[in-house]
Short mmCIF file of C-alpha atoms and ligand atoms in Angstrom, two decimals:
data_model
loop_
_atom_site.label_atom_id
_atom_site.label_comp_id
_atom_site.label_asym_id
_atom_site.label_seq_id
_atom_site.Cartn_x
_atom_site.Cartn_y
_atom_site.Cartn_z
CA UNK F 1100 -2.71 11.69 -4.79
CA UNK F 1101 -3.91 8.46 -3.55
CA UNK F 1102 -3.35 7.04 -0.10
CA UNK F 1103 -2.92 3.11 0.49
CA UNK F 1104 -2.55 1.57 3.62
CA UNK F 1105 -1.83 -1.86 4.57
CA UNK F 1106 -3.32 -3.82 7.60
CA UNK F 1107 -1.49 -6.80 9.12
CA UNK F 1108 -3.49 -8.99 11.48
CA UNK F 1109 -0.89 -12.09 12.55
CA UNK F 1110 -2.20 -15.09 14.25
CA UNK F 1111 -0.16 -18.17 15.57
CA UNK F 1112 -0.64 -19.45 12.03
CA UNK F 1113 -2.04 -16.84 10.10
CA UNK F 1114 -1.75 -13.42 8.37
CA UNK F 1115 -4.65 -11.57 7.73
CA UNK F 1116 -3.97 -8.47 5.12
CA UNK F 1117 -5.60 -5.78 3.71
CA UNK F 1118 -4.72 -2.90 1.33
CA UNK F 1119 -7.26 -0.01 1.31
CA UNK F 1120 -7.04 3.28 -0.17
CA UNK F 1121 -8.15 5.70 1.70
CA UNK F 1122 -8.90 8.18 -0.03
CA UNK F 1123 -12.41 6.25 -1.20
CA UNK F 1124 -12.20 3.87 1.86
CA UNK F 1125 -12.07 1.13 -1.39
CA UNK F 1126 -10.53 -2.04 -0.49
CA UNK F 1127 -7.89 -2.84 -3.34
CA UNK F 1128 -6.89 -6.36 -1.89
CA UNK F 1129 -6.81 -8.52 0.97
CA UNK F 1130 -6.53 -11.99 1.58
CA UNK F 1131 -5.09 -14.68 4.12
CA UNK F 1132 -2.73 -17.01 4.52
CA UNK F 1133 -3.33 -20.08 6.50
CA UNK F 1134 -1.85 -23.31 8.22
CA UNK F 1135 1.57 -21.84 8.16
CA UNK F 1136 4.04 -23.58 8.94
CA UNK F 1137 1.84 -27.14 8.12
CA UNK F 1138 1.75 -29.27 5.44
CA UNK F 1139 -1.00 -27.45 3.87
CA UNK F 1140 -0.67 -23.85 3.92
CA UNK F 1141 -2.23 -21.99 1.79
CA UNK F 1142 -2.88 -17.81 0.85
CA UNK F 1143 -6.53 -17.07 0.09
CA UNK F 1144 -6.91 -13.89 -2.39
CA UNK F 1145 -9.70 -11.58 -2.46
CA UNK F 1146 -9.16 -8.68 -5.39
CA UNK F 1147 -11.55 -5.76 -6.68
CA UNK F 1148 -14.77 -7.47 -8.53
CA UNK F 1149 -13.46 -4.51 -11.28
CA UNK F 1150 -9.86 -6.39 -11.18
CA UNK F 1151 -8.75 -7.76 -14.58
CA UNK F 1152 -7.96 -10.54 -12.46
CA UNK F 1153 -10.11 -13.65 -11.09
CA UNK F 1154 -11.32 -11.95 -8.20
CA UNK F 1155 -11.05 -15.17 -5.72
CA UNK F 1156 -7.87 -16.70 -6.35
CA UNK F 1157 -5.90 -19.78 -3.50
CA UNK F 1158 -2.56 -20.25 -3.76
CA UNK F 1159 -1.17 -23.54 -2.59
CA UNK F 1160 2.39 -22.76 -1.14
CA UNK F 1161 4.64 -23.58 1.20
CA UNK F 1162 4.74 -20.87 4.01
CA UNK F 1163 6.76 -22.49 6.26
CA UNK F 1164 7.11 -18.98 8.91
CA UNK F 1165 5.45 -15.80 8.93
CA UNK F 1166 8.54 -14.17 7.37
CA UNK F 1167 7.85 -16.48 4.02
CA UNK F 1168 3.93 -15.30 4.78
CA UNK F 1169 4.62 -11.69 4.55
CA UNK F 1170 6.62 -12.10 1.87
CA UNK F 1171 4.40 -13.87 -0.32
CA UNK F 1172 2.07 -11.26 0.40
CA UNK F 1173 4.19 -8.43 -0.82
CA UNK F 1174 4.71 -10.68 -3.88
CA UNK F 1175 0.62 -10.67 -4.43
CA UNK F 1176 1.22 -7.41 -3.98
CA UNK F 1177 3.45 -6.17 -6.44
CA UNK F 1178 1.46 -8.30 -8.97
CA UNK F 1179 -1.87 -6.18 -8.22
CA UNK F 1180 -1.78 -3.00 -10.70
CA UNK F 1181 -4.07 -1.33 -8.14
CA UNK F 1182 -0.42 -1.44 -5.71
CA UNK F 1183 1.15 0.24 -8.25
CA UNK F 1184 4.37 -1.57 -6.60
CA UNK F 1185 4.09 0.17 -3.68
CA UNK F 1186 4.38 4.02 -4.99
CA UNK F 1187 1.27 4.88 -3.12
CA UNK F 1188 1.62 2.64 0.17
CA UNK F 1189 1.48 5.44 2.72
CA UNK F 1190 1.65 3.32 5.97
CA UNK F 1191 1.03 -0.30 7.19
CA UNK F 1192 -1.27 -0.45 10.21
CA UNK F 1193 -0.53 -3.62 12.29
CA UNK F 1194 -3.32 -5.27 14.70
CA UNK F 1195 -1.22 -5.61 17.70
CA UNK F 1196 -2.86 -7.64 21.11
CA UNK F 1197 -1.71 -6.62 24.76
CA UNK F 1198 -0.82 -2.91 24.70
CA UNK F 1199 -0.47 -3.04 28.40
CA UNK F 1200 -1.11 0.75 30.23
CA UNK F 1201 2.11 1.80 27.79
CA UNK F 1202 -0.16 2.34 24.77
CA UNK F 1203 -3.46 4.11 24.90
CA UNK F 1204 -3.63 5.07 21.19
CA UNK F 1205 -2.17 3.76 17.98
CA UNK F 1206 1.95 4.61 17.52
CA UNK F 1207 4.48 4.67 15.56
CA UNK F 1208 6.89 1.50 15.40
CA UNK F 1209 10.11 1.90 16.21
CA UNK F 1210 13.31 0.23 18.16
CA UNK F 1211 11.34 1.47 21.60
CA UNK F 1212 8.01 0.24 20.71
CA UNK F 1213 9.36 -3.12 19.70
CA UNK F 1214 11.00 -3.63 22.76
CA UNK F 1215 8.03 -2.26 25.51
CA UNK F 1216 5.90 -4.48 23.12
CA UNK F 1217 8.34 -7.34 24.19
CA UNK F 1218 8.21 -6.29 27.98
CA UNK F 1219 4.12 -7.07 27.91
CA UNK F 1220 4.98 -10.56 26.18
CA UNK F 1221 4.12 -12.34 29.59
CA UNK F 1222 0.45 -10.88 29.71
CA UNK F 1223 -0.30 -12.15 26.06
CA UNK F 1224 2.58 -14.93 25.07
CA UNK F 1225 1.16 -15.89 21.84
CA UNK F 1226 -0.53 -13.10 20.89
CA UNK F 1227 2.41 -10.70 21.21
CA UNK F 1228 5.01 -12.90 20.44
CA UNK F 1229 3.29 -12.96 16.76
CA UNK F 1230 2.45 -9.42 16.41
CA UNK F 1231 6.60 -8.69 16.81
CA UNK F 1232 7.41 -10.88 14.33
CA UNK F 1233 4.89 -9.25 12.18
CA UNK F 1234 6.17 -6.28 12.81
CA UNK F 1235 10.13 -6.94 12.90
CA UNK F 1236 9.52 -8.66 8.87
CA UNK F 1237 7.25 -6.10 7.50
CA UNK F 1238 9.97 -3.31 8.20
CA UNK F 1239 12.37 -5.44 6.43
CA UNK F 1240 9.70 -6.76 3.68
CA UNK F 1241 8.67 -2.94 3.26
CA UNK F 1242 11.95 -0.96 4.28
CA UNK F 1243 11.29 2.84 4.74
CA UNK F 1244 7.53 2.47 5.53
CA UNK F 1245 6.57 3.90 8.73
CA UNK F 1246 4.59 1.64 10.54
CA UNK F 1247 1.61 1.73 13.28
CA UNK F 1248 0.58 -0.28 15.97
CA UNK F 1249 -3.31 -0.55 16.79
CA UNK F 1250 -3.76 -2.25 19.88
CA UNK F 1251 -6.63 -4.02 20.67
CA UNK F 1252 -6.75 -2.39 24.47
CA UNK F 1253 -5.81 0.56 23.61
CA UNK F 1254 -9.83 1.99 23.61
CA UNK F 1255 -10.27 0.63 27.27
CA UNK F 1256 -7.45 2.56 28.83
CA UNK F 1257 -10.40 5.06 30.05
CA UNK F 1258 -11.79 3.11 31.63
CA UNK F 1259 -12.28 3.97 35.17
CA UNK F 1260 -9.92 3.18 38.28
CA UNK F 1261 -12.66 1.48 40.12
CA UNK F 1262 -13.54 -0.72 37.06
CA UNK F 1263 -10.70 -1.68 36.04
CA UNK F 1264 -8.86 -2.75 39.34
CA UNK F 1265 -9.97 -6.00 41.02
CA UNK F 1266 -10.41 -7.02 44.39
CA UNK F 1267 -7.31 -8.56 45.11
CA UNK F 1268 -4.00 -7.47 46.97
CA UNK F 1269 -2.87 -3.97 45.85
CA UNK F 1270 0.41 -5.47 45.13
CA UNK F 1271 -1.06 -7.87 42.49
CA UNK F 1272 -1.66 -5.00 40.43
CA UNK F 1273 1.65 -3.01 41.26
CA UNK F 1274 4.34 -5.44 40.82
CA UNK F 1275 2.52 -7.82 37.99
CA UNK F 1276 -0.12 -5.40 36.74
CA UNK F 1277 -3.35 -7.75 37.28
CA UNK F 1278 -6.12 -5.51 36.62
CA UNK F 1279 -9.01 -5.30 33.27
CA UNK F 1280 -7.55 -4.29 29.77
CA UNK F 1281 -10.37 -5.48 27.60
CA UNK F 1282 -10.03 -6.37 24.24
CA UNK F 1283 -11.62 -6.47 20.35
CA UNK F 1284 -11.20 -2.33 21.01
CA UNK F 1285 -10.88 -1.52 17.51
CA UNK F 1286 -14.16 -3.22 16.78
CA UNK F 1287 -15.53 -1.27 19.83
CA UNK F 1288 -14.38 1.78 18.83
CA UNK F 1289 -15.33 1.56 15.24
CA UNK F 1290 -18.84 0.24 16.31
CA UNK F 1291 -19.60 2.88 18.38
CA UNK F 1292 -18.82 5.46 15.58
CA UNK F 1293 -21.19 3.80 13.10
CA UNK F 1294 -24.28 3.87 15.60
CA UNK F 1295 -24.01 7.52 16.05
CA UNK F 1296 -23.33 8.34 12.44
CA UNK F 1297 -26.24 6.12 11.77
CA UNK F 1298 -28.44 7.82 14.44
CA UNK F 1299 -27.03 11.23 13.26
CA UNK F 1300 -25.93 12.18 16.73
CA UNK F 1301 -22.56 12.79 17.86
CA UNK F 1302 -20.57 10.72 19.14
CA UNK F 1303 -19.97 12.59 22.20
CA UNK F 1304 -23.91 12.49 23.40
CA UNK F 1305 -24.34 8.91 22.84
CA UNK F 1306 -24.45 6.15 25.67
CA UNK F 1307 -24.23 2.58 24.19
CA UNK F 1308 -23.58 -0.79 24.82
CA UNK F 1309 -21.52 -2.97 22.07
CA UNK F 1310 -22.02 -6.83 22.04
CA UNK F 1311 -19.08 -8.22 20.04
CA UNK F 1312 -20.27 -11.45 19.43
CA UNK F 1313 -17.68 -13.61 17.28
CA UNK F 1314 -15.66 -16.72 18.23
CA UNK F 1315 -14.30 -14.65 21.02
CA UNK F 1316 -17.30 -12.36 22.50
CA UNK F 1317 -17.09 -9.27 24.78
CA UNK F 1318 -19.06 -6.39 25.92
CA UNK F 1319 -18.52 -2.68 26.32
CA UNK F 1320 -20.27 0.01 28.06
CA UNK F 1321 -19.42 3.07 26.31
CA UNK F 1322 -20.41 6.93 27.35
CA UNK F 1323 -19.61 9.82 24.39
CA UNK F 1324 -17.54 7.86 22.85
CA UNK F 1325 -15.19 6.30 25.58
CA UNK F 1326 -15.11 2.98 26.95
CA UNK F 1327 -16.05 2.81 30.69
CA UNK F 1328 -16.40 -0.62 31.10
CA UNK F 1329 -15.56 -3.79 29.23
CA UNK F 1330 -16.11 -7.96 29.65
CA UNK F 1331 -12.71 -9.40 28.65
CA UNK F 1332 -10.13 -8.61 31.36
CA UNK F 1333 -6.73 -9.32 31.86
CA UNK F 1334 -6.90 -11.74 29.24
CA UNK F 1335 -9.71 -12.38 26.63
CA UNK F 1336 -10.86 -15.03 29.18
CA UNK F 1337 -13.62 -13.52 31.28
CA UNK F 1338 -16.63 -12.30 30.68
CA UNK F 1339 -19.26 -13.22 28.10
CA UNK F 1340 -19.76 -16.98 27.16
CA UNK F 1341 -17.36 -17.54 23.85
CA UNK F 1342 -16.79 -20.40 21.39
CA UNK F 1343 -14.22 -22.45 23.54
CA UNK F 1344 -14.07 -19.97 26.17
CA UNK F 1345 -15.60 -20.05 29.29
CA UNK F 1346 -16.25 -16.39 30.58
CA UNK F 1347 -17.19 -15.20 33.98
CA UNK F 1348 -16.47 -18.23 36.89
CA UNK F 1349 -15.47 -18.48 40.64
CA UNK F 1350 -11.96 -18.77 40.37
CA UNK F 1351 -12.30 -20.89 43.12
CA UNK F 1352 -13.39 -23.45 40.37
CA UNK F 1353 -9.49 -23.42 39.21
CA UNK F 1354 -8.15 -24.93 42.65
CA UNK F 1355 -10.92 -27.00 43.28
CA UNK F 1356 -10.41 -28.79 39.95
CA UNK F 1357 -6.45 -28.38 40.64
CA UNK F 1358 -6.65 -30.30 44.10
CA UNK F 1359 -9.39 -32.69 43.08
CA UNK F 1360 -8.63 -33.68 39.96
CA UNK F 1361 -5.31 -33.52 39.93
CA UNK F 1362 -5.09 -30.62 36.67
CA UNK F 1363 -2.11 -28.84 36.26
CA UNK F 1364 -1.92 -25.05 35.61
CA UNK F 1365 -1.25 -25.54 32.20
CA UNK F 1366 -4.20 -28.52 31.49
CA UNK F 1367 -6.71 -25.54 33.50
CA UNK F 1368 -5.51 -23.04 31.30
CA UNK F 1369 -6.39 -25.13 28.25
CA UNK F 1370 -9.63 -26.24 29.58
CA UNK F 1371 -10.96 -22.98 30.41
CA UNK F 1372 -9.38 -21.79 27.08
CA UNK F 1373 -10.32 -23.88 24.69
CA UNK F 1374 -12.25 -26.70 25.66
CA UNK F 1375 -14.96 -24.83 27.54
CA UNK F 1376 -17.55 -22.26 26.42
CA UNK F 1377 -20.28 -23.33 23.99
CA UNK F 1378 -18.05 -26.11 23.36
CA UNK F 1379 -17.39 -27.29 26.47
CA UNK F 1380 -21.61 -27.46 27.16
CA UNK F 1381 -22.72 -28.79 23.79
CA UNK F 1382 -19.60 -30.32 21.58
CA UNK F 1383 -19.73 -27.83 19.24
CA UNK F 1384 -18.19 -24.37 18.90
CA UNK F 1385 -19.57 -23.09 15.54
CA UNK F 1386 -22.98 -20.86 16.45
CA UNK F 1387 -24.40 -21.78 13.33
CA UNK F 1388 -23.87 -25.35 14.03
CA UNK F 1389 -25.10 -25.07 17.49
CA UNK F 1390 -28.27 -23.25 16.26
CA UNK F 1391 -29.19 -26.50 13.89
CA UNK F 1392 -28.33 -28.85 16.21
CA UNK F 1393 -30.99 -27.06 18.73
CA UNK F 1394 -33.61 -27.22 15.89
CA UNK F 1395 -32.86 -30.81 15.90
CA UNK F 1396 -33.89 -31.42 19.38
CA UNK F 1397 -29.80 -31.66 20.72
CA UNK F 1398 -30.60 -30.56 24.50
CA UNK F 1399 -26.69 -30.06 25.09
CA UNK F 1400 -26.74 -27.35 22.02
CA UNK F 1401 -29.99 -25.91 23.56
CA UNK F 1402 -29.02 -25.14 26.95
CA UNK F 1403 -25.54 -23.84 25.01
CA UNK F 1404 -27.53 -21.17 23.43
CA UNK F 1405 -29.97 -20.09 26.53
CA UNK F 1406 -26.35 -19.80 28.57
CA UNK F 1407 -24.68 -17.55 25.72
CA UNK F 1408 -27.95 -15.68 25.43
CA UNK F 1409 -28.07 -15.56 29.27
CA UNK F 1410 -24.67 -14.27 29.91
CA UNK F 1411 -25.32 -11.09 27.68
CA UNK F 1412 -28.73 -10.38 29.08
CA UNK F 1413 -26.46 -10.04 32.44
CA UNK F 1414 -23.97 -7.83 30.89
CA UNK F 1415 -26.60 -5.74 29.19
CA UNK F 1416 -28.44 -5.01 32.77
CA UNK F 1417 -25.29 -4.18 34.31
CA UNK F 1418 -24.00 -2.07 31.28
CA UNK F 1419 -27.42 -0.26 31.37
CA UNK F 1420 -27.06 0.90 35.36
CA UNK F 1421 -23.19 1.64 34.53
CA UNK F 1422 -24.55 4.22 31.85
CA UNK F 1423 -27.71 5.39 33.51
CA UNK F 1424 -29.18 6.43 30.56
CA UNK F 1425 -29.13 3.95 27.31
CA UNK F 1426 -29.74 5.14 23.90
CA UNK F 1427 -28.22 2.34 21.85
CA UNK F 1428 -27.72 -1.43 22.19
CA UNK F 1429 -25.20 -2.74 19.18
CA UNK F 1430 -24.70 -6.24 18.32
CA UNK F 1431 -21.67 -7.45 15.57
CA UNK F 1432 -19.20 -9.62 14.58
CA UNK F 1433 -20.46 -13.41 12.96
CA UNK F 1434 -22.76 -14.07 15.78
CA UNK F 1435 -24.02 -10.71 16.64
CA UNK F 1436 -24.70 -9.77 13.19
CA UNK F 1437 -25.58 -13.16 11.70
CA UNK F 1438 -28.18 -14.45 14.57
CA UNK F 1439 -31.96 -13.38 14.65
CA UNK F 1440 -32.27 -15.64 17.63
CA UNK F 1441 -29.30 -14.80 19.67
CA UNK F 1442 -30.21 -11.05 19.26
CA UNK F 1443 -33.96 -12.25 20.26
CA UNK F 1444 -33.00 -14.33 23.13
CA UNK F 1445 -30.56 -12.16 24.76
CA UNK F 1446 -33.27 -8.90 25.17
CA UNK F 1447 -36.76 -11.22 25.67
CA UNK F 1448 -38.51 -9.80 28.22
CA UNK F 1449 -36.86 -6.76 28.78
CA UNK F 1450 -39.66 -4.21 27.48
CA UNK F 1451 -39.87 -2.81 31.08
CA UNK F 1452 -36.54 -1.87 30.91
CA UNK F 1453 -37.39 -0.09 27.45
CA UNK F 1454 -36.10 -2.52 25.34
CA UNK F 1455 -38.03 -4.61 22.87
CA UNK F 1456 -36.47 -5.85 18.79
CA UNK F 1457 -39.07 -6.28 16.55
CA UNK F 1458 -39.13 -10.10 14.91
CA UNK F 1459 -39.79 -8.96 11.72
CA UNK F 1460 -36.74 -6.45 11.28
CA UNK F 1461 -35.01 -8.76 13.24
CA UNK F 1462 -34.83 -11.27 10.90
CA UNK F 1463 -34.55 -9.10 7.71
CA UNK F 1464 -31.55 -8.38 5.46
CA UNK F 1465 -29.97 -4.83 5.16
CA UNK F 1466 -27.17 -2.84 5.19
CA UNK F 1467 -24.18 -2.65 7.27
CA UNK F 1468 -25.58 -0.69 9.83
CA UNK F 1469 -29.91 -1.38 10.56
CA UNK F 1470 -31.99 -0.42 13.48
CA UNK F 1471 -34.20 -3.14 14.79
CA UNK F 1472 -36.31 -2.03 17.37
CA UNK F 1473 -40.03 -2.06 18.00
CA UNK F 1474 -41.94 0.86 17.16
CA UNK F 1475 -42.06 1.12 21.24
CA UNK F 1476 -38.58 0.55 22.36
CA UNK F 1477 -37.00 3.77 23.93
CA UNK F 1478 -33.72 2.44 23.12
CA UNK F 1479 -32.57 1.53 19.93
CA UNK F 1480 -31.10 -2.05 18.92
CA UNK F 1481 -28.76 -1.77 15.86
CA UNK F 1482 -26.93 -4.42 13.89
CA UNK F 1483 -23.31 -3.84 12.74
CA UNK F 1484 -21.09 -4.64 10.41
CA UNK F 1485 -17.63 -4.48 12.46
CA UNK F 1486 -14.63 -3.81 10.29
CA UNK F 1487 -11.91 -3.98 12.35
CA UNK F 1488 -9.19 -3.74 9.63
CA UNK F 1489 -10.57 -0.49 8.19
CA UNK F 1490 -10.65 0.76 11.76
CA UNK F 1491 -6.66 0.09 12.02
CA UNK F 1492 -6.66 1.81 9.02
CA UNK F 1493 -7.93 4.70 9.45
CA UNK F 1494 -5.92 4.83 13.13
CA UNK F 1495 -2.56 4.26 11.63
CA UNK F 1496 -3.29 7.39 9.11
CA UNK F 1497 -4.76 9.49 11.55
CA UNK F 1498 -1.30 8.74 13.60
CA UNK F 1499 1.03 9.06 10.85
CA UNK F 1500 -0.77 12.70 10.02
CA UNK F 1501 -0.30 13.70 14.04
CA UNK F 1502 3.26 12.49 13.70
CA UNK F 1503 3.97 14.49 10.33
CA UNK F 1504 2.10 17.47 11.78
P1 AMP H 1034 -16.27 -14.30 14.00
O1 AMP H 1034 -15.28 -14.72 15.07
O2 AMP H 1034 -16.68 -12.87 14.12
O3 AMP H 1034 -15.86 -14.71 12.62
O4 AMP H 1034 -17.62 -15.15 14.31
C1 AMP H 1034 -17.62 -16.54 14.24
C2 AMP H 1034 -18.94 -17.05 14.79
O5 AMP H 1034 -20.04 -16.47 14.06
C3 AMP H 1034 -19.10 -18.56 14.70
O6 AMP H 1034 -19.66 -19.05 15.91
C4 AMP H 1034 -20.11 -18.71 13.57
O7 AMP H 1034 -20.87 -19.87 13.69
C5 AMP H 1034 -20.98 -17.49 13.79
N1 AMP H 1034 -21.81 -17.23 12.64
C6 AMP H 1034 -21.45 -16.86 11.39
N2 AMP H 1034 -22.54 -16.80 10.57
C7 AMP H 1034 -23.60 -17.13 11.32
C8 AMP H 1034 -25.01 -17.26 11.09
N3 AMP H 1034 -25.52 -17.02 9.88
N4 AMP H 1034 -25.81 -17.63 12.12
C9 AMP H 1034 -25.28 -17.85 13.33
N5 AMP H 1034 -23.99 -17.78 13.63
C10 AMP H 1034 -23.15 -17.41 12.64
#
């Protein structure tokens, strides 16, 4: 019998979906709808290249909510003879934010899960506020399929107490639960597995560190398996350099600029947010952008890309005395897996800490998952494809077995 399971992944104004069956790990459709709720929304189609079907279809309609998005969707859906209306549809896996310290592992939606998922709506407004409504439609859209939460967290909950408290009054963490979450977990996790099925080791014996380098980035130091320590903390904020993010800074920064120049909580929160990172130093946001604009001679985009490069050097010298021993360094998402010179940039120099990438496998093509290191690197460099919607896949069946069983 086959197996299908659906992926959600709501933004503010977006649904990402995905059907796979799981039973060949094939991808049967997926697709996104955008600008909901403005004048031009839009659902972007992807089907099998084997589909009878134009495999890359747009859809100009109105999708004035995410209730009309998820709707349209199961409308796609049911016209897709791969669905089979739904007969095979085993489970929908939903990509769900802020799972707080509730939710170390993917679980089942119901009444109780809705709610503590509305409790943690203060540590992740937007985030969470979409994910419910994702959730609360697709039960009604899809009535009488269980459905999963995957939260992106949920793979830093080991980490340790001492890494994931901070320095700051005990009560801090006690009454309003201030300490490190971490985040893009499901790309972590799934990361990790592909380096040690591609190094043919288990996953158990393998120390590596994971640059997820997209619009957000983050970092994670992981040890058999198991996060230990990750970049992003108690929001997606700190850490690495992003797109419009800043990272790591003296929060002393926040009431300097609040006394001196007069910024409100909210105009800091959208500075440091989304008006600051690569963006904030050079204009732009877009890597591949920045990168041209650097060839050009743009100093601004220059320095943007030495500080981003920079910034994971740091993390990758911590990561490597958090571990002790290092067998693996990973890089993914758009920038990690798309950028020779990021890759380059971030481990020059560091062949007496037995690192080195070779230029020439650097910049080559391959498959999802390629090593490249120089012949004399004791650790090896890998670049991977992340899949995070597979991953929440394959969690939300592995949960719905454990539940059945
Ligand atoms: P993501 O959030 O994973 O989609 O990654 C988005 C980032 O990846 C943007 O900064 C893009 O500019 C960057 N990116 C995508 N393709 C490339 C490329 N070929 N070279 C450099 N950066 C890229």
């Amino acid at each position: 019998t086959m197996r299908q399971i659906l992926v959600l992944n709501l933004g503010s104004s977006s649904i990402k979906y995905e059907l796979f069956d799981m039973d060949s790990g094939s991808v049967l459709e997926s697709g996104l709808a955008e600008r909901i709720g403005e004048s031009e929304s839009c659902l972007k189609r992807q089907l099998p290249q084997s589909s009878a079907n134009s495999p890359s279809q747009t859809i100009n309609a109105s999708i004035p909510d995410h209730r009309h998005g998820i709707e349209l969707i199961r409308r796609m859906l049911a016209e897709n003879e791969l669905f089979a209306g739904g007969e095979h549809l085993v489970g929908i896996g939903h990509r769900a934010v802020h799972g707080g310290e509730r939710f170390s592992s993917p679980t089942l939606i119901d009444d109780k899960v809705i709610e503590s998922i509305r409790e943690l709506v203060p540590l992740a407004p937007l985030h969470n506020l979409a994910n419910l409504v994702g959730m609360e439609v697709a039960r009604s859209a899809f009535p009488g399929v269980p459905q999963v939460a995957v939260f992106d967290t949920a793979y830093h909950q080991t980490l340790p107490r001492y890494a994931y408290r901070y320095a700051i009054p005990d009560d801090w963490y006690r009454r309003f639960q201030i300490r490190r979450y971490g985040f893009h977990g499901t790309s972590h996790a799934y990361v990790a597995k592909q380096v040690a099925g591609h190094l043919g080791r288990p996953l158990a014996d393998l120390n590596t560190i994971v640059f997820h380098l997209g619009n957000g980035a983050s970092a994670a130091a992981i040890r058999g398996g198991e996060s230990v320590d990750t970049s992003m903390g108690l929001t997606p904020l700190e850490g690495l350099v992003m797109g419009t993010r800043s990272g790591d800074l003296d929060p002393a920064i926040v009431f300097h600029m609040a006394k001196e120049a007069g910024m409100s909580m909210d105009q800091l929160d959208t500075s440091l947010n989304k008006q600051s990172g690569l963006k904030g130093i050079c204009g732009a946001n877009d890597m591949r952008e920045i990168l041209a604009m650097a060839a050009g001679g743009d100093e601004a985009a220059g320095l943007a890309v030495e500080m981003f490069a920079y910034r994971i050097k740091k993390y990758l010298g911590a990561y490597m005395a958090v571990l002790g021993r290092l067998d693996a360094v990973a890089f993914t998402a758009g920038i990690g897996e798309n950028s020779p010179e990021v890759r380059a940039l971030s481990c020059a120099d560091l062949e007496p800490l037995g690192i080195a990438i070779d230029p020439v496998l650097n910049t080559a093509d391959g498959g999802p998952v390629r090593e490249i290191q120089s012949a004399g690197s004791r650790v090896r460099v890998l670049v991977v494809k992340t899949d995070e919607e597979f991953e929440i896949a394959e969690q939300t069946l592995a949960c719905l077995q454990n539940d059945l069983g």
